[in-house]
């Protein structure tokens, strides 16, 4: 079946046509529903809502409530430790004079409130393994191309087989809770060349899967790229598999919660010691069975009177120290496999050897540097799309694009200034010292660099004008007359 471009841009197509808009809409909707369960599971772990064990219905509700006390949010902590170090500091493009970062790109970053929203996006990347950003046309209200961060539970994509980070088709679905209608946005490359296409669809929320209706004609973008940027975490070599930071270690988290639960159950069951009376008569002197109901009340003010020779036995508390130590060992295992500094998970674990502390810190910083390299690729694509919307081809060049990040580890202020003074003595350029030694952001450097003293290089004989007359030496004083003695 042959479909011309005019038909593609005006009417919805039969979903049986391979790679038509209707076909992509249904395929990506299925893909979204398939991945949403796992993404929601990871999101639950990240907020401390890991799954609970189920039991028989008789005491299910009470036991579920009791289990909730055994959960500790170590998954969220392992992500927070990374977010504390990973922050965008500036953007460098192909613009002239952007040694300290592109001022326009940074103004657009601020206009889109990405100082704050980028942290939310990074959190989604580390928790659920992916996140998205959609880049739109220039918004008159902010004076910049609009960038929105997107929840991966509402977006499904098809990737370019040649460039695995490049999106070829994307579908965003969300529900308007006020109108109870589902809205879908389908972004796809134009199979006939030219700008990418954006289709809008709508359906009633009660319809369920399918039942979409197209709304008007698609929008044709001024460039061929799909304006949806994928932020994957720990992307595998196959280009399809990606992981959240703790996704491969949820069994360890379940083990931690399980040992905590066992300790709580043991302590709760033995909070009141079990008592037993040995030698208590069953029948009285008349041979009648004695009813002890209500006689031995478990009351702090109760006084028990028993016949002579009756022995009172009381159970002993179980030592839960081994359970506590096993729980700590499980937490240490989680810190090791996620390369999370142990003091972030166990506060009294700071008293470790210097060598071990340096090793743990080095591993954590290396992990953060690895994640920054992956995030940079996606943020560069966001900047690329912004400048494509603005029609600035020079700044849109990916070859000159670079995301600048805050230093992962900064020494104390005294150590930094001491190193800066030594760098000055060694002749290190001021720009390098301010950026890499003092850890200034591009904005701080732009603010303070004009006030720096201008360093003039020492005059060199080779720099002199050869046509100029050589400077005559100053007149030397005449030697005093020599006195001759007779």
Coordinates of C-alpha atoms in Angstrom, one line a residue:
X1 CA 0.0 0.0 0.0
X2 CA 1.5 3.3 -1.1
X3 CA 0.7 6.4 1.0
X4 CA 1.7 9.9 -0.1
X5 CA 2.8 12.7 2.2
X6 CA -0.5 14.6 1.8
X7 CA -2.4 11.6 3.1
X8 CA 0.0 11.2 5.9
X9 CA -0.4 14.7 7.1
X10 CA -4.2 14.8 6.9
X11 CA -6.0 11.7 7.9
X12 CA -5.4 8.9 10.5
X13 CA -4.1 5.7 8.9
X14 CA -5.1 2.1 9.3
X15 CA -3.1 0.5 12.2
X16 CA -2.4 -2.4 10.0
X17 CA 0.0 -0.3 7.9
X18 CA 3.5 -0.9 9.2
X19 CA 5.0 2.2 10.9
X20 CA 2.0 4.4 10.3
X21 CA 1.0 6.9 13.0
X22 CA -1.8 4.5 14.1
X23 CA 0.5 1.6 14.2
X24 CA 3.1 3.4 16.3
X25 CA 0.4 4.7 18.6
X26 CA -0.8 1.2 19.5
X27 CA 2.7 -0.4 19.6
X28 CA 4.1 2.3 21.9
X29 CA 1.0 2.2 24.1
X30 CA 1.5 -1.5 24.7
X31 CA 5.2 -0.9 25.4
X32 CA 4.3 1.7 27.9
X33 CA 1.9 -0.5 29.8
X34 CA 4.4 -3.3 29.9
X35 CA 7.2 -1.3 31.5
X36 CA 5.0 0.7 33.8
X37 CA 4.7 -2.1 36.4
X38 CA 8.5 -2.3 36.9
X39 CA 8.9 1.4 37.0
X40 CA 6.2 1.8 39.6
X41 CA 7.9 -1.0 41.7
X42 CA 11.2 0.9 41.6
X43 CA 9.5 4.2 42.5
X44 CA 7.9 2.5 45.5
X45 CA 11.3 1.2 46.7
X46 CA 12.7 4.7 46.3
X47 CA 10.2 6.2 48.7
X48 CA 10.5 3.4 51.3
X49 CA 7.4 1.5 50.1
X50 CA 9.0 -1.8 49.4
X51 CA 6.5 -4.8 49.0
X52 CA 5.3 -6.5 52.1
X53 CA 4.8 -10.2 52.8
X54 CA 1.2 -11.5 52.6
X55 CA -0.3 -14.0 55.1
X56 CA -3.6 -15.7 55.9
X57 CA -6.6 -13.4 55.8
X58 CA -7.4 -13.8 59.5
X59 CA -4.8 -11.3 60.8
X60 CA -3.7 -9.9 57.5
X61 CA -4.5 -6.2 58.1
X62 CA -2.9 -6.1 61.5
X63 CA 0.2 -7.9 60.3
X64 CA 0.6 -5.7 57.2
X65 CA 0.5 -2.6 59.5
X66 CA 3.1 -4.2 61.8
X67 CA 5.4 -4.9 58.8
X68 CA 5.4 -1.3 57.7
X69 CA 7.5 -0.5 60.8
X70 CA 10.3 -2.8 59.5
X71 CA 11.0 -0.8 56.3
X72 CA 13.9 1.6 56.1
X73 CA 14.4 3.7 53.0
X74 CA 18.0 2.7 52.1
X75 CA 17.2 2.8 48.4
X76 CA 16.3 6.5 48.6
X77 CA 19.4 7.3 50.6
X78 CA 21.7 5.7 48.0
X79 CA 20.2 8.0 45.4
X80 CA 20.3 11.1 47.6
X81 CA 24.0 10.7 48.2
X82 CA 24.6 10.9 44.5
X83 CA 22.3 13.8 44.0
X84 CA 24.3 15.8 46.6
X85 CA 27.3 15.8 44.2
X86 CA 25.8 15.9 40.7
X87 CA 24.9 19.5 39.7
X88 CA 25.1 21.3 36.3
X89 CA 27.3 24.4 36.5
X90 CA 27.3 25.7 33.0
X91 CA 27.0 25.1 29.3
X92 CA 29.6 25.6 26.6
X93 CA 28.6 25.8 22.9
X94 CA 30.2 26.9 19.6
X95 CA 29.5 30.6 20.3
X96 CA 32.3 33.0 20.3
X97 CA 33.8 34.1 23.7
X98 CA 32.2 31.3 25.8
X99 CA 35.4 30.4 27.7
X100 CA 33.3 30.7 30.9
X101 CA 30.2 29.1 29.4
X102 CA 27.6 30.3 26.9
X103 CA 25.7 33.1 28.6
X104 CA 22.6 32.7 26.4
X105 CA 22.4 28.9 27.0
X106 CA 22.6 29.5 30.7
X107 CA 19.9 32.1 30.6
X108 CA 17.7 29.6 28.9
X109 CA 18.6 27.0 31.5
X110 CA 17.5 29.4 34.3
X111 CA 14.4 30.5 32.4
X112 CA 13.2 26.8 32.3
X113 CA 14.0 26.5 36.1
X114 CA 16.3 23.6 35.4
X115 CA 18.5 24.3 38.4
X116 CA 15.7 22.6 40.4
X117 CA 14.0 20.5 37.7
X118 CA 17.3 18.9 36.6
X119 CA 17.6 17.4 40.1
X120 CA 14.1 15.9 39.8
X121 CA 15.1 14.4 36.4
X122 CA 18.3 13.0 37.8
X123 CA 16.4 11.4 40.6
X124 CA 14.1 9.7 38.2
X125 CA 17.1 8.5 36.2
X126 CA 18.8 7.0 39.3
X127 CA 15.6 5.5 40.8
X128 CA 13.7 4.2 37.8
X129 CA 16.6 3.9 35.3
X130 CA 15.4 6.5 32.8
X131 CA 13.7 9.9 32.4
X132 CA 12.9 12.1 29.5
X133 CA 12.8 15.8 28.5
X134 CA 10.7 17.3 25.7
X135 CA 12.0 20.5 24.0
X136 CA 9.4 22.8 22.5
X137 CA 9.3 26.1 20.6
X138 CA 10.2 29.4 22.1
X139 CA 7.8 30.3 24.9
X140 CA 7.0 34.0 24.8
X141 CA 6.5 34.0 28.6
X142 CA 10.1 32.9 29.4
X143 CA 11.7 34.0 26.1
X144 CA 13.4 30.7 25.6
X145 CA 12.6 27.3 24.0
X146 CA 10.5 25.4 26.6
X147 CA 12.0 22.3 28.2
X148 CA 9.8 20.0 30.3
X149 CA 11.1 17.1 32.3
X150 CA 9.0 14.0 31.9
X151 CA 8.1 11.0 34.0
X152 CA 9.2 7.7 32.3
X153 CA 5.9 6.1 33.4
X154 CA 4.1 8.2 30.8
X155 CA 6.5 8.0 27.8
X156 CA 7.5 5.1 25.5
X157 CA 10.0 5.4 22.7
X158 CA 11.5 3.6 19.8
X159 CA 15.2 4.2 19.4
X160 CA 17.3 4.6 16.2
X161 CA 19.1 1.2 15.6
X162 CA 22.3 3.0 14.5
X163 CA 22.4 5.6 17.3
X164 CA 21.0 4.0 20.3
X165 CA 20.5 7.2 22.3
X166 CA 18.6 8.8 19.5
X167 CA 14.8 8.7 19.6
X168 CA 13.0 8.0 16.3
X169 CA 9.4 7.8 17.6
X170 CA 8.0 8.8 21.0
X171 CA 4.6 8.6 22.6
X172 CA 3.5 10.6 25.7
X173 CA 0.2 9.6 27.4
X174 CA -1.4 11.4 30.3
X175 CA -4.8 11.7 31.9
X176 CA -6.6 14.9 32.6
X177 CA -8.2 14.2 36.0
X178 CA -10.7 17.0 35.6
X179 CA -12.1 15.9 32.3
X180 CA -11.4 12.2 32.7
X181 CA -9.9 12.0 29.2
X182 CA -6.6 10.6 28.0
X183 CA -4.3 12.7 25.8
X184 CA -1.6 11.3 23.6
X185 CA 1.2 13.1 21.8
X186 CA 3.0 11.1 19.1
X187 CA 6.4 12.4 17.9
X188 CA 7.9 10.8 14.8
X189 CA 10.2 11.4 12.0
X190 CA 8.6 12.2 8.7
X191 CA 9.1 9.1 6.5
X192 CA 9.1 11.3 3.4
X193 CA 11.8 13.7 4.6
X194 CA 11.6 17.2 6.1
X195 CA 10.6 18.2 9.6
X196 CA 9.4 15.7 12.2
X197 CA 5.7 15.4 12.9
X198 CA 3.7 15.8 16.1
X199 CA 0.3 14.1 16.2
X200 CA -2.3 14.7 18.9
X201 CA -4.9 12.1 20.0
X202 CA -7.6 11.9 22.6
X203 CA -10.0 9.3 24.1
X204 CA -12.3 8.9 27.1
X205 CA -10.5 7.3 30.1
X206 CA -13.2 4.7 30.3
X207 CA -12.4 3.4 26.8
X208 CA -9.3 1.6 28.0
X209 CA -6.6 0.5 25.6
X210 CA -7.2 1.7 22.0
X211 CA -10.1 4.0 21.1
X212 CA -7.9 6.9 20.1
X213 CA -9.1 9.7 17.9
X214 CA -6.8 12.1 16.1
X215 CA -7.2 15.8 16.8
X216 CA -6.6 18.0 13.7
X217 CA -3.6 17.8 11.5
X218 CA -0.1 17.1 12.8
X219 CA 2.4 19.8 13.5
X220 CA 5.5 19.8 11.3
X221 CA 8.6 20.9 13.1
X222 CA 11.4 23.0 11.5
X223 CA 13.9 20.2 11.9
X224 CA 14.2 16.5 11.4
X225 CA 15.0 15.5 15.0
X226 CA 12.3 14.2 17.3
X227 CA 12.2 16.7 20.2
X228 CA 12.2 14.0 22.9
X229 CA 15.4 13.3 24.7
X230 CA 16.1 10.0 26.5
X231 CA 18.1 9.9 29.8
X232 CA 19.0 6.3 30.4
X233 CA 21.0 5.0 33.4
X234 CA 23.6 2.2 33.1
X235 CA 22.7 1.6 29.5
X236 CA 23.8 -1.9 28.4
X237 CA 25.7 -2.6 25.2
X238 CA 22.5 -3.8 23.5
X239 CA 21.1 -0.3 23.7
X240 CA 17.8 -1.6 25.3
X241 CA 18.7 -2.7 28.8
X242 CA 19.1 0.0 31.5
X243 CA 19.0 -0.1 35.3
X244 CA 18.1 2.0 38.3
X245 CA 20.9 2.4 40.8
X246 CA 19.4 -0.2 43.2
X247 CA 17.3 -2.2 40.7
X248 CA 19.7 -5.1 40.7
X249 CA 19.9 -5.1 44.5
X250 CA 16.3 -5.1 45.6
X251 CA 16.9 -8.6 47.0
X252 CA 19.4 -7.1 49.5
X253 CA 16.9 -4.5 50.4
X254 CA 14.2 -7.2 51.0
X255 CA 16.7 -9.1 53.1
X256 CA 17.4 -6.0 55.3
X257 CA 13.6 -5.5 55.8
X258 CA 13.1 -9.1 56.5
X259 CA 15.8 -9.3 59.3
X260 CA 14.4 -6.1 60.7
X261 CA 11.0 -7.6 60.8
X262 CA 12.2 -10.7 62.5
X263 CA 13.9 -8.6 65.2
X264 CA 10.7 -6.6 65.8
X265 CA 8.5 -9.7 66.0
X266 CA 10.9 -11.3 68.5
X267 CA 11.1 -8.2 70.7
X268 CA 7.3 -7.6 70.5
X269 CA 6.4 -11.2 71.3
X270 CA 8.7 -11.2 74.3
X271 CA 7.9 -7.8 75.6
X272 CA 5.6 -9.5 78.2
X273 CA 7.3 -12.6 79.6
X274 CA 5.4 -15.9 79.6
X275 CA 4.7 -17.3 83.1
X276 CA 3.9 -20.8 84.3
X277 CA 2.9 -22.3 87.6
X278 CA 4.3 -25.7 88.5
X279 CA 2.5 -27.9 91.1
X280 CA -0.7 -25.9 91.1
X281 CA -3.6 -28.2 92.2
X282 CA -6.3 -28.9 89.6
X283 CA -9.0 -30.0 92.1
X284 CA -9.9 -28.8 95.6
X285 CA -10.3 -30.9 98.7
X286 CA -13.8 -31.8 97.7
X287 CA -12.7 -33.2 94.3
X288 CA -14.1 -30.3 92.4
X289 CA -12.1 -28.9 89.5
X290 CA -10.8 -25.4 90.3
X291 CA -11.6 -22.6 87.9
X292 CA -8.6 -20.3 87.8
X293 CA -10.2 -17.9 85.3
X294 CA -9.5 -14.3 86.3
X295 CA -7.4 -15.4 89.3
X296 CA -4.0 -14.8 87.8
X297 CA -4.5 -11.4 86.2
X298 CA -1.6 -10.0 84.2
X299 CA -1.9 -6.6 86.0
X300 CA 1.0 -4.6 87.5
X301 CA -1.2 -4.1 90.7
X302 CA -2.3 -7.8 90.9
X303 CA -1.1 -10.0 93.8
X304 CA -1.0 -13.7 93.3
X305 CA -1.5 -16.0 96.3
X306 CA -0.6 -19.6 95.6
X307 CA -0.5 -22.7 97.8
X308 CA 2.7 -23.8 99.4
X309 CA 5.0 -25.7 97.1
X310 CA 3.8 -24.1 93.9
X311 CA 6.8 -22.9 91.7
X312 CA 6.5 -19.8 89.5
X313 CA 8.4 -20.0 86.2
X314 CA 9.1 -17.1 83.9
X315 CA 10.5 -17.2 80.4
X316 CA 13.7 -15.3 79.6
X317 CA 14.2 -12.7 76.9
X318 CA 16.0 -13.8 73.7
X319 CA 19.2 -12.0 72.9
X320 CA 18.5 -10.0 69.7
X321 CA 22.2 -8.8 69.4
X322 CA 22.9 -11.4 66.7
X323 CA 19.9 -10.1 64.7
X324 CA 21.2 -6.6 65.0
X325 CA 24.6 -7.6 63.8
X326 CA 23.2 -9.6 60.9
X327 CA 21.1 -6.5 59.9
X328 CA 24.1 -4.3 59.9
X329 CA 26.0 -6.8 57.8
X330 CA 23.2 -6.7 55.2
X331 CA 23.3 -2.9 55.2
X332 CA 27.1 -3.1 54.6
X333 CA 26.5 -5.5 51.7
X334 CA 24.0 -3.0 50.2
X335 CA 26.6 -0.1 50.6
X336 CA 29.2 -2.3 48.9
X337 CA 27.2 -3.3 45.8
X338 CA 25.9 0.2 45.2
X339 CA 29.2 1.9 46.1
X340 CA 27.5 4.1 48.6
X341 CA 29.6 5.5 51.5
X342 CA 28.7 3.5 54.6
X343 CA 28.4 6.5 56.9
X344 CA 25.4 7.7 54.8
X345 CA 23.5 4.5 55.7
X346 CA 24.9 3.8 59.2
X347 CA 25.7 6.9 61.1
X348 CA 28.1 5.3 63.6
X349 CA 30.2 3.8 60.8
X350 CA 32.3 6.9 60.5
X351 CA 35.1 5.4 62.6
X352 CA 36.7 3.4 59.9
X353 CA 40.3 3.3 58.8
X354 CA 41.6 6.1 56.7
X355 CA 42.6 3.7 53.9
X356 CA 39.2 2.1 53.8
X357 CA 37.5 5.5 53.9
X358 CA 39.5 6.7 51.0
X359 CA 38.8 3.6 49.0
X360 CA 35.0 3.9 49.6
X361 CA 35.1 7.6 48.7
X362 CA 37.1 7.0 45.5
X363 CA 34.6 4.3 44.4
X364 CA 31.7 6.6 45.0
X365 CA 33.2 9.5 43.1
X366 CA 34.1 7.3 40.2
X367 CA 30.5 6.1 40.0
X368 CA 29.3 9.7 40.0
X369 CA 31.8 10.6 37.3
X370 CA 30.5 7.7 35.2
X371 CA 26.9 8.9 35.6
X372 CA 27.8 12.5 34.7
X373 CA 29.3 11.3 31.4
X374 CA 26.0 9.6 30.5
X375 CA 23.9 12.6 31.6
X376 CA 26.0 15.0 29.6
X377 CA 25.2 13.3 26.4
X378 CA 21.4 13.7 27.0
X379 CA 21.7 17.3 28.2
X380 CA 23.8 18.2 25.2
X381 CA 21.0 16.9 23.0
X382 CA 18.5 19.1 24.9
X383 CA 20.7 22.2 24.2
X384 CA 21.0 21.1 20.6
X385 CA 17.2 21.0 20.2
X386 CA 16.8 24.3 21.9
X387 CA 19.1 26.1 19.5
X388 CA 17.5 24.2 16.5
X389 CA 14.1 25.7 17.6
X390 CA 15.8 29.1 17.8
X391 CA 17.4 28.7 14.4
X392 CA 21.0 29.2 15.8
X393 CA 23.0 26.7 13.8
X394 CA 26.3 27.7 15.2
X395 CA 25.3 27.1 18.8
X396 CA 23.4 24.0 17.9
X397 CA 26.5 22.1 16.7
X398 CA 27.0 19.0 18.8
X399 CA 30.7 19.0 18.1
X400 CA 31.3 22.1 20.2
X401 CA 28.7 21.3 22.9
X402 CA 29.9 20.6 26.5
X403 CA 28.0 20.5 29.8
X404 CA 30.0 21.9 32.7
X405 CA 29.5 20.3 36.1
X406 CA 30.4 21.3 39.6
X407 CA 33.4 19.5 41.0
X408 CA 32.6 16.2 42.6
X409 CA 34.9 16.7 45.5
X410 CA 36.1 20.0 46.9
X411 CA 38.6 20.3 49.7
X412 CA 38.2 22.8 52.4
X413 CA 38.4 26.5 51.6
X414 CA 41.8 26.8 53.4
X415 CA 43.2 23.9 51.3
X416 CA 41.9 25.4 48.1
X417 CA 43.4 28.8 48.6
X418 CA 46.7 27.3 49.7
X419 CA 46.7 25.3 46.5
X420 CA 45.8 28.4 44.5
X421 CA 48.7 30.3 45.9
X422 CA 51.1 27.5 45.0
X423 CA 49.5 27.4 41.5
X424 CA 50.2 31.1 41.0
X425 CA 53.8 30.7 42.0
X426 CA 54.1 27.8 39.5
X427 CA 52.7 30.1 36.7
X428 CA 49.4 28.3 36.3
X429 CA 46.9 30.4 34.3
X430 CA 44.4 32.2 36.5
X431 CA 41.4 30.8 34.6
X432 CA 42.5 27.2 35.4
X433 CA 43.2 28.1 39.0
X434 CA 39.8 29.7 39.5
X435 CA 37.9 26.9 37.8
X436 CA 39.8 23.7 38.8
X437 CA 41.5 24.7 42.0
X438 CA 39.1 27.1 43.7
X439 CA 36.1 25.3 42.1
X440 CA 34.3 28.4 40.8
X441 CA 31.3 28.0 38.6
X442 CA 31.4 29.7 35.1
X443 CA 29.0 32.3 36.4
X444 CA 31.3 33.2 39.3
X445 CA 34.3 33.3 37.0
X446 CA 32.4 35.6 34.6
X447 CA 31.6 37.8 37.6
X448 CA 35.1 38.0 39.1
X449 CA 37.5 37.6 36.1
X450 CA 37.1 41.3 34.9
X451 CA 38.4 42.4 38.3
X452 CA 41.5 40.3 38.2
X453 CA 44.8 42.0 37.7
X454 CA 46.0 41.9 34.1
X455 CA 49.2 39.9 33.9
X456 CA 51.7 41.3 31.3
X457 CA 54.3 38.8 30.1
X458 CA 57.9 39.9 30.6
X459 CA 59.3 41.8 27.7
X460 CA 61.3 39.6 25.3
X461 CA 63.9 40.8 22.9
X462 CA 62.3 38.9 20.1
X463 CA 59.1 40.9 20.5
X464 CA 60.8 44.2 19.9
X465 CA 60.2 46.2 16.7
X466 CA 63.3 45.6 14.5
X467 CA 62.8 49.0 12.9
X468 CA 63.1 50.9 16.1
X469 CA 66.4 52.4 17.2
X470 CA 68.1 50.5 19.9
X471 CA 68.0 52.3 23.2
X472 CA 71.2 53.9 24.1
X473 CA 72.7 53.1 27.4
X474 CA 72.6 55.7 30.1
X475 CA 75.7 57.8 30.4
X476 CA 78.1 56.5 33.0
X477 CA 79.8 58.9 35.4
X478 CA 83.3 59.9 34.5
X479 CA 86.2 58.4 36.4
X480 CA 87.7 60.8 38.9
X481 CA 91.1 62.3 37.9
X482 CA 94.0 60.2 39.0
X483 CA 96.3 61.9 41.4
X484 CA 100.0 61.4 40.9
X485 CA 102.1 61.7 43.9
X486 CA 105.6 63.1 43.6

